[in-house]
Coordinates of N, CA, C and O in Angstrom, one line a residue:
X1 N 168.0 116.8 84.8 CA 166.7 116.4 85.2 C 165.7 117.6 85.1 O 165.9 118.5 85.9
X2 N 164.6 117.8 84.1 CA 163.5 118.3 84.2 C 162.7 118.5 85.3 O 162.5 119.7 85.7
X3 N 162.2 117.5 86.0 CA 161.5 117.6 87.2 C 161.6 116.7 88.1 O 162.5 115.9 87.9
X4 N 160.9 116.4 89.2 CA 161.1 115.3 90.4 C 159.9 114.5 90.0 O 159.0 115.0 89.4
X5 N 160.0 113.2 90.4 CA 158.6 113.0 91.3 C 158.7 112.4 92.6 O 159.6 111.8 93.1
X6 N 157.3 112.9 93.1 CA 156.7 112.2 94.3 C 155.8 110.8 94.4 O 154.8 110.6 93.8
X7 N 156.2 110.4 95.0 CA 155.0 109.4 95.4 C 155.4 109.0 97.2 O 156.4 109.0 97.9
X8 N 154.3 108.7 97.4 CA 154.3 108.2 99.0 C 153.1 107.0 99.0 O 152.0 106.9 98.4
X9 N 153.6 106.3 99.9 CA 152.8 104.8 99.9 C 153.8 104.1 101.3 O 154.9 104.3 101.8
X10 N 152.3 102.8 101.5 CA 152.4 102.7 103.1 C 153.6 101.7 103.3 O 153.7 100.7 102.5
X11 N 154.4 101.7 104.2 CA 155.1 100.6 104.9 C 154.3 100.3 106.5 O 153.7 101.1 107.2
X12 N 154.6 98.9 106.8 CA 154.1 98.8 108.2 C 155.1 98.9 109.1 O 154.6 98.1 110.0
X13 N 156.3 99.3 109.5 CA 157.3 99.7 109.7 C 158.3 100.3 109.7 O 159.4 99.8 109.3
X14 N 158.0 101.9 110.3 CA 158.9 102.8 109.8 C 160.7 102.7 110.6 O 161.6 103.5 110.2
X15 N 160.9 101.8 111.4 CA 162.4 101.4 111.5 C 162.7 100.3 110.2 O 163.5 100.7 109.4
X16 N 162.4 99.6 110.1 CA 162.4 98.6 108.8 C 162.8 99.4 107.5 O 163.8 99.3 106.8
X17 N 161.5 100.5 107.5 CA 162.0 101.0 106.4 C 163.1 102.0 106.6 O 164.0 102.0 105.7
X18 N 163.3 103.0 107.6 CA 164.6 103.5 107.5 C 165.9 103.0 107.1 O 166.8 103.5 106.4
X19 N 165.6 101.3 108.0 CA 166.8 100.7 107.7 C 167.4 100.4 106.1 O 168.6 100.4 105.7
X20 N 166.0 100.0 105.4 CA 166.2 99.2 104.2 C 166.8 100.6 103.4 O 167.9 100.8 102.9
X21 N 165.6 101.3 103.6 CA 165.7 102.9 102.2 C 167.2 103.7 102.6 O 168.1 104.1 101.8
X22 N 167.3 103.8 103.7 CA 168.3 104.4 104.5 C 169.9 104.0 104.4 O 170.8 104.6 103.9
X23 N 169.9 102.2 105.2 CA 171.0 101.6 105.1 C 171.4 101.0 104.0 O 172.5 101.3 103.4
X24 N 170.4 99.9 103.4 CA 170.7 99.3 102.7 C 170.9 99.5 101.1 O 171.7 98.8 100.3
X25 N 169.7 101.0 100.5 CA 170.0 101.4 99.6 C 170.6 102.4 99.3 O 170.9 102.8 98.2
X26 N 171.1 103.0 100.6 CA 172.0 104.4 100.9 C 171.2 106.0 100.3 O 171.8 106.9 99.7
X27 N 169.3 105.9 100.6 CA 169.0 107.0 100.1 C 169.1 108.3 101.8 O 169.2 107.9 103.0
X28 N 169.1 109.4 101.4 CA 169.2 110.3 102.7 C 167.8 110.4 103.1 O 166.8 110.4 102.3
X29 N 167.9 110.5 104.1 CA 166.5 110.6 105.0 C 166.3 112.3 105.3 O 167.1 113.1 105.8
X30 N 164.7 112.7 104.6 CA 164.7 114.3 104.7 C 163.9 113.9 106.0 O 164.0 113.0 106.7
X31 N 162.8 115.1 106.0 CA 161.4 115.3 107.0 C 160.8 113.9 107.2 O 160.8 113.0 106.3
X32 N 160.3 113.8 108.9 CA 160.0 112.9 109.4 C 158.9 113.4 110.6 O 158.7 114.5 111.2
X33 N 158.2 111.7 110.9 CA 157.1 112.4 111.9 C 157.0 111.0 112.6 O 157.6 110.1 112.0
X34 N 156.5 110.8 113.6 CA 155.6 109.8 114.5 C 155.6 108.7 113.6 O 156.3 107.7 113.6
X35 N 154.4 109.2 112.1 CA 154.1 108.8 111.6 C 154.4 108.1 109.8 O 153.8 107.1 109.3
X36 N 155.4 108.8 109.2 CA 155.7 108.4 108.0 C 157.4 109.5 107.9 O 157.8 110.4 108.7
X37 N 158.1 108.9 106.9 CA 159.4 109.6 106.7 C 159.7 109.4 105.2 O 159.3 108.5 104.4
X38 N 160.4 110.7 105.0 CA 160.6 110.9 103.4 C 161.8 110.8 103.0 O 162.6 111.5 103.6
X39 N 162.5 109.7 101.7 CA 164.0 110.1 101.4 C 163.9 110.4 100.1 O 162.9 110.4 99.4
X40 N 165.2 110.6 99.8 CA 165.6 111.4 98.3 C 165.9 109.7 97.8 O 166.7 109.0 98.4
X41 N 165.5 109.4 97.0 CA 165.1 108.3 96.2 C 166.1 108.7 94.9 O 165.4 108.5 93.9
X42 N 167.1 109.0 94.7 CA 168.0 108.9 93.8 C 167.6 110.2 93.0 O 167.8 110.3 91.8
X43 N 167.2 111.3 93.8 CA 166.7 112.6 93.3 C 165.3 113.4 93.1 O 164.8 114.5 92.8
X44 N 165.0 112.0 93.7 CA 163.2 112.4 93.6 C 162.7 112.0 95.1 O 163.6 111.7 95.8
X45 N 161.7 112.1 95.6 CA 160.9 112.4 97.1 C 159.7 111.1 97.3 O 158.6 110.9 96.9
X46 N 160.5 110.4 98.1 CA 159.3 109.8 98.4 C 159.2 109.2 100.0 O 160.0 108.8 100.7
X47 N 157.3 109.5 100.0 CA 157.3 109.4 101.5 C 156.7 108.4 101.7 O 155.7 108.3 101.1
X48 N 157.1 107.2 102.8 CA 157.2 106.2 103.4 C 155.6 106.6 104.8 O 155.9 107.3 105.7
X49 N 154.4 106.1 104.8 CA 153.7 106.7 105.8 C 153.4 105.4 106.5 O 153.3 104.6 105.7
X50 N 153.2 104.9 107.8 CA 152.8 103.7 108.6 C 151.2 103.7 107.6 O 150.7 104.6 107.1
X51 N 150.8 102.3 107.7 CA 149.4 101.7 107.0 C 149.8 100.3 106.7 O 150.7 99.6 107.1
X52 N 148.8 100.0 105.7 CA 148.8 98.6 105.2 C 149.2 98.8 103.5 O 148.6 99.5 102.7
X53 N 150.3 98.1 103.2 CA 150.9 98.4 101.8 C 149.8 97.7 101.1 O 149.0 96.8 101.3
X54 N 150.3 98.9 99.9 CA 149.5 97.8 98.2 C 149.4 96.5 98.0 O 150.2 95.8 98.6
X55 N 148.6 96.1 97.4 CA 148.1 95.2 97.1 C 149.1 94.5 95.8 O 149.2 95.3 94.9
X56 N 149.6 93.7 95.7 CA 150.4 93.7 94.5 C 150.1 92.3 94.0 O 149.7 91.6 94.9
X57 N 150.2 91.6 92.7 CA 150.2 90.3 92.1 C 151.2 90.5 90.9 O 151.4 91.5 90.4
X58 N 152.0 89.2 90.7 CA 152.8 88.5 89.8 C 152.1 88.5 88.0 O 152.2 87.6 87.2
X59 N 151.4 89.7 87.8 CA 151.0 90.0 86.6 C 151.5 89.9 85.6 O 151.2 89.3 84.6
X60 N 153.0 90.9 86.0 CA 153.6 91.5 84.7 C 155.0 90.4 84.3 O 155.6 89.7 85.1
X61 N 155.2 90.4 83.2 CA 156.0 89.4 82.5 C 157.5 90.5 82.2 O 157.3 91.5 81.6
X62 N 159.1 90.1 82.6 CA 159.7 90.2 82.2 C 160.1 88.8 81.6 O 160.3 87.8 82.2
X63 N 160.3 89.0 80.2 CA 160.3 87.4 79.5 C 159.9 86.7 79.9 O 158.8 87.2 80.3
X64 N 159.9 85.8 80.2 CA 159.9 84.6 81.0 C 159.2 84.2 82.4 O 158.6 83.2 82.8
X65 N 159.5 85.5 82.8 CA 159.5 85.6 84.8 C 158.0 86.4 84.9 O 157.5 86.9 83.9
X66 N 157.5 86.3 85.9 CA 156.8 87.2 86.8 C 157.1 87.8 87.5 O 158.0 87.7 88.3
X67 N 156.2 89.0 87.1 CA 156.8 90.5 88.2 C 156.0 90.9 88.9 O 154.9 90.9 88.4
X68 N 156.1 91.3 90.2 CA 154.8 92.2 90.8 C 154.5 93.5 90.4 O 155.3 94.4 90.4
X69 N 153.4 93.6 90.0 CA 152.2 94.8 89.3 C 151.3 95.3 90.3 O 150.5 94.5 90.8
X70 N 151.5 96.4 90.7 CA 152.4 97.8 90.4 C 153.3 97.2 91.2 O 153.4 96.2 91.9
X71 N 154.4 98.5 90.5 CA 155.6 98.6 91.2 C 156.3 99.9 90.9 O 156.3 100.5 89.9
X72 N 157.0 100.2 92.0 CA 158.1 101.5 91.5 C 158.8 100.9 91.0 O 159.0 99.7 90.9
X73 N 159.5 102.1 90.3 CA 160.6 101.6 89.1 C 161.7 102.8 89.2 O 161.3 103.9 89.6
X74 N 162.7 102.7 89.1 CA 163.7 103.5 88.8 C 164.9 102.7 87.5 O 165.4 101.6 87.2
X75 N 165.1 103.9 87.0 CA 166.5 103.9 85.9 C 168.0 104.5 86.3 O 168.3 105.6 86.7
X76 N 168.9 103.5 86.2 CA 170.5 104.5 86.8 C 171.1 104.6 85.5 O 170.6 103.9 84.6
X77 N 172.0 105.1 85.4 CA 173.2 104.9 85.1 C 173.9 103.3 85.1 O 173.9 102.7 86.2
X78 N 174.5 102.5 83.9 CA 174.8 101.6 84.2 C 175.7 100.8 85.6 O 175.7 99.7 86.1
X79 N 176.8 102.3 85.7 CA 177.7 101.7 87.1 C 177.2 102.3 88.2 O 177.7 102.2 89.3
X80 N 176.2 103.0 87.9 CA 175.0 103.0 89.5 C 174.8 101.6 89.3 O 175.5 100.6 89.8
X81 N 174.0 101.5 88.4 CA 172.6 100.1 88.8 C 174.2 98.9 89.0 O 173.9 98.1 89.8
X82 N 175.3 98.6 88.7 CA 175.8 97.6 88.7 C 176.4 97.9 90.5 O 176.5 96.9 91.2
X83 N 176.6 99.2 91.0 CA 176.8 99.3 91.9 C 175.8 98.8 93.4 O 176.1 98.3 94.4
X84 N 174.5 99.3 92.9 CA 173.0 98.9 93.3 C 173.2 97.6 93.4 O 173.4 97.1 94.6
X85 N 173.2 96.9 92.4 CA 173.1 95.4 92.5 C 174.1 95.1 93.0 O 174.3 94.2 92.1
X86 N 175.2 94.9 93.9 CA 176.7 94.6 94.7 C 176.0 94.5 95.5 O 175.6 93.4 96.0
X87 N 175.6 96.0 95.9 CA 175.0 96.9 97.6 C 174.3 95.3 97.8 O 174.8 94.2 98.2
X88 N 172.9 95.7 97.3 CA 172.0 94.9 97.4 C 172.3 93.2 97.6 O 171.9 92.6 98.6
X89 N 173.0 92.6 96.8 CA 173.5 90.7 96.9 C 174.2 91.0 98.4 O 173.7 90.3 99.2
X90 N 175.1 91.6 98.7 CA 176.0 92.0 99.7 C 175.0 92.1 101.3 O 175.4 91.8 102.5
X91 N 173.8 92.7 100.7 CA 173.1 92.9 102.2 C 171.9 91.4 102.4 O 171.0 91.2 103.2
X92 N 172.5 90.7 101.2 CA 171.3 89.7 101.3 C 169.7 89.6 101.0 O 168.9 88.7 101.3
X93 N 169.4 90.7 100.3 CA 168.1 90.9 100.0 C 168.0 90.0 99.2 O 169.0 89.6 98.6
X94 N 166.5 89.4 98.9 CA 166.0 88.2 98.4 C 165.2 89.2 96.9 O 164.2 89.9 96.8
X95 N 166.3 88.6 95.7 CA 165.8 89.5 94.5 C 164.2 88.4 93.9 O 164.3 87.2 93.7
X96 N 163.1 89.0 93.7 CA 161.9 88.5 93.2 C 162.9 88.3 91.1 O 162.8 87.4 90.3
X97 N 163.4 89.0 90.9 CA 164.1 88.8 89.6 C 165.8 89.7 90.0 O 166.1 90.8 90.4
X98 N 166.6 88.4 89.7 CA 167.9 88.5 90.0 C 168.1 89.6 88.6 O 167.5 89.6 87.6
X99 N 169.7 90.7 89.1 CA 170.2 90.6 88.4 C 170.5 90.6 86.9 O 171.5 90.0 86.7
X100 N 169.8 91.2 85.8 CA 170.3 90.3 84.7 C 170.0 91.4 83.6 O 169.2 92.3 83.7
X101 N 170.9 91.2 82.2 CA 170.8 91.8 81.0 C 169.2 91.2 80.1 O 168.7 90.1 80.0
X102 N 168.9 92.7 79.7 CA 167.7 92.1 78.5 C 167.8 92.7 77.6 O 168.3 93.9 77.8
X103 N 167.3 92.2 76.4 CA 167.8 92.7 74.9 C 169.2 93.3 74.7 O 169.4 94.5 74.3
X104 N 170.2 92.2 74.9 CA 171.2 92.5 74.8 C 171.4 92.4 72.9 O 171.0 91.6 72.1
X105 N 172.3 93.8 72.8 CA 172.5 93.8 71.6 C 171.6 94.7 70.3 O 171.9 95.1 69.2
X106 N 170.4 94.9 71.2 CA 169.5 95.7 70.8 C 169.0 97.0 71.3 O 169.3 97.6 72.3
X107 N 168.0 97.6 70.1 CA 167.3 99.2 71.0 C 167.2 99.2 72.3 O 166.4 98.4 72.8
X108 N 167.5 99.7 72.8 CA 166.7 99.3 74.8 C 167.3 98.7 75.6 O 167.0 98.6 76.8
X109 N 168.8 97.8 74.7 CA 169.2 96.9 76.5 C 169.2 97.6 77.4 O 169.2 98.8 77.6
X110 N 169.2 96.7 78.3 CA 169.0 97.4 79.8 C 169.6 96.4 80.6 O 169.9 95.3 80.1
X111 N 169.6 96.4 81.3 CA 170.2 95.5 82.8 C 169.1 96.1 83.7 O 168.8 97.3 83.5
X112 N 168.2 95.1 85.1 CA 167.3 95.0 85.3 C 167.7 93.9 86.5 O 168.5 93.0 86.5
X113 N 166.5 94.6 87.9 CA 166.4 93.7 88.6 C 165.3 94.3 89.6 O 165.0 95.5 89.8
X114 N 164.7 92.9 90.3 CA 163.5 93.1 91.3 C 163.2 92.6 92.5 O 163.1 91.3 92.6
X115 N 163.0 93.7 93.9 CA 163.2 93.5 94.5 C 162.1 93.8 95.8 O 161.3 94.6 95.4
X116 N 161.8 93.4 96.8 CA 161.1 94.2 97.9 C 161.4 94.6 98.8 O 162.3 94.0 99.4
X117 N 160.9 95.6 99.3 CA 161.2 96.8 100.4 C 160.8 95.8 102.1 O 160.3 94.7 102.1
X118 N 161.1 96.2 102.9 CA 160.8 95.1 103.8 C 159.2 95.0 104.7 O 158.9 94.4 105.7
X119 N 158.4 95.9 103.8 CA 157.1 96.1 103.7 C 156.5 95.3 102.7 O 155.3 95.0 102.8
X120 N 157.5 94.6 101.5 CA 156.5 93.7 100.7 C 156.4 94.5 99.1 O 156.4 94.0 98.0
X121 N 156.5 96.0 99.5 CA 156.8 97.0 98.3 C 157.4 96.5 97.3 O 158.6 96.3 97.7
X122 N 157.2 96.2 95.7 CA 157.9 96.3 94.7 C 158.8 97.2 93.9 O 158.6 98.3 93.5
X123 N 160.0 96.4 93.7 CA 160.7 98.3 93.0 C 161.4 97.5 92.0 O 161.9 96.4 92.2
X124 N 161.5 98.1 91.0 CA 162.7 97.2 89.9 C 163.7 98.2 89.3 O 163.1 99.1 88.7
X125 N 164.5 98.3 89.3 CA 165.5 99.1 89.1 C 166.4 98.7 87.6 O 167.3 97.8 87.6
X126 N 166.0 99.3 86.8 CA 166.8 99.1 85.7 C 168.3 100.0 85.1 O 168.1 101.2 85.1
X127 N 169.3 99.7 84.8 CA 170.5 100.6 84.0 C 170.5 100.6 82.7 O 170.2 99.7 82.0
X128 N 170.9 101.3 82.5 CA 171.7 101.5 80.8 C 172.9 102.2 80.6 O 173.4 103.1 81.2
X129 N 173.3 101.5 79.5 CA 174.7 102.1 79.3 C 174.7 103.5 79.1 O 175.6 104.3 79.2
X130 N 173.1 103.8 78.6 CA 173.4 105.1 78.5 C 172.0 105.8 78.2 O 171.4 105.6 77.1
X131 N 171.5 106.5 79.2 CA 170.2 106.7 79.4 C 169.7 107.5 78.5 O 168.6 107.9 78.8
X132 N 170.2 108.1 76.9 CA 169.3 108.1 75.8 C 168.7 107.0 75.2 O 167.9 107.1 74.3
X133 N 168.9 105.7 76.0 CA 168.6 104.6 75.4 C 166.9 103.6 76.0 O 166.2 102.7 75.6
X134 N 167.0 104.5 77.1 CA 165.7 104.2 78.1 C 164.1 104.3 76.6 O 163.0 103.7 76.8
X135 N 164.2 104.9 75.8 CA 162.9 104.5 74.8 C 163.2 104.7 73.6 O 162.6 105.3 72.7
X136 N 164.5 104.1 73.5 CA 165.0 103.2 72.1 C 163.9 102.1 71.7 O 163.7 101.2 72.5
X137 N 163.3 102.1 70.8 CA 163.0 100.8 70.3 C 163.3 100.3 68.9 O 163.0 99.2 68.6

């Protein structure tokens, strides 16, 4: 990895979110306050602050489906993301896009799925078999 990123954005519940970011996606919890808390997001930093979350709409099109726009996004490793997606069905989280392969067979497959934080937050998490392939086309 070249560099990190940061981003921070609001949850209205910072036990909610420890629990979700914390328990249910297994990221570690760094620096914390009263007011907002930061975890290592699969290598990158992001901080969670009490407010009123983003604004989000069913804009974006994966085939078929609607996605919420904006959204965080992350890429794994294919037996992370297949791991991710166990975690996740296992704890009951209600996927906005289950699960599922796209452009199988082609530049770019990926396996993909979309989900919310218990703030409402979008995140879609995609794998590949093999992350030279993230801007294959």
């Amino acid at each position: 990895m070249r560099s990190l990123f940061h981003l921070a954005y609001h949850v209205d519940d910072l036990a909610a979110a420890r629990a979700f970011y914390g328990g249910v996606l297994g990221c570690r919890e760094g620096r914390s306050s009263a007011t907002w808390v930061d975890f290592d997001f699969w290598g990158h930093q992001i901080s969670l602050h009490l407010g009123q979350p983003f604004a989000t709409t069913d804009t974006g099109l994966v085939g078929e489906h609607r996605v919420p726009m904006p959204h965080l996004g992350l890429v794994l490793a294919l037996p992370d993301w297949q791991a991710l997606a166990q975690r996740l069905s296992a704890a009951g989280v209600a996927f906005v896009l289950p699960p599922q392969r796209r452009f199988a067979g082609q530049p770019g497959e990926q396996w993909t799925m979309f989900f919310r934080d218990p703030a409402g937050n979008p995140i879609e998490v995609k794998g590949f078999a093999s992350l030279e392939g993230v801007y294959a086309s």
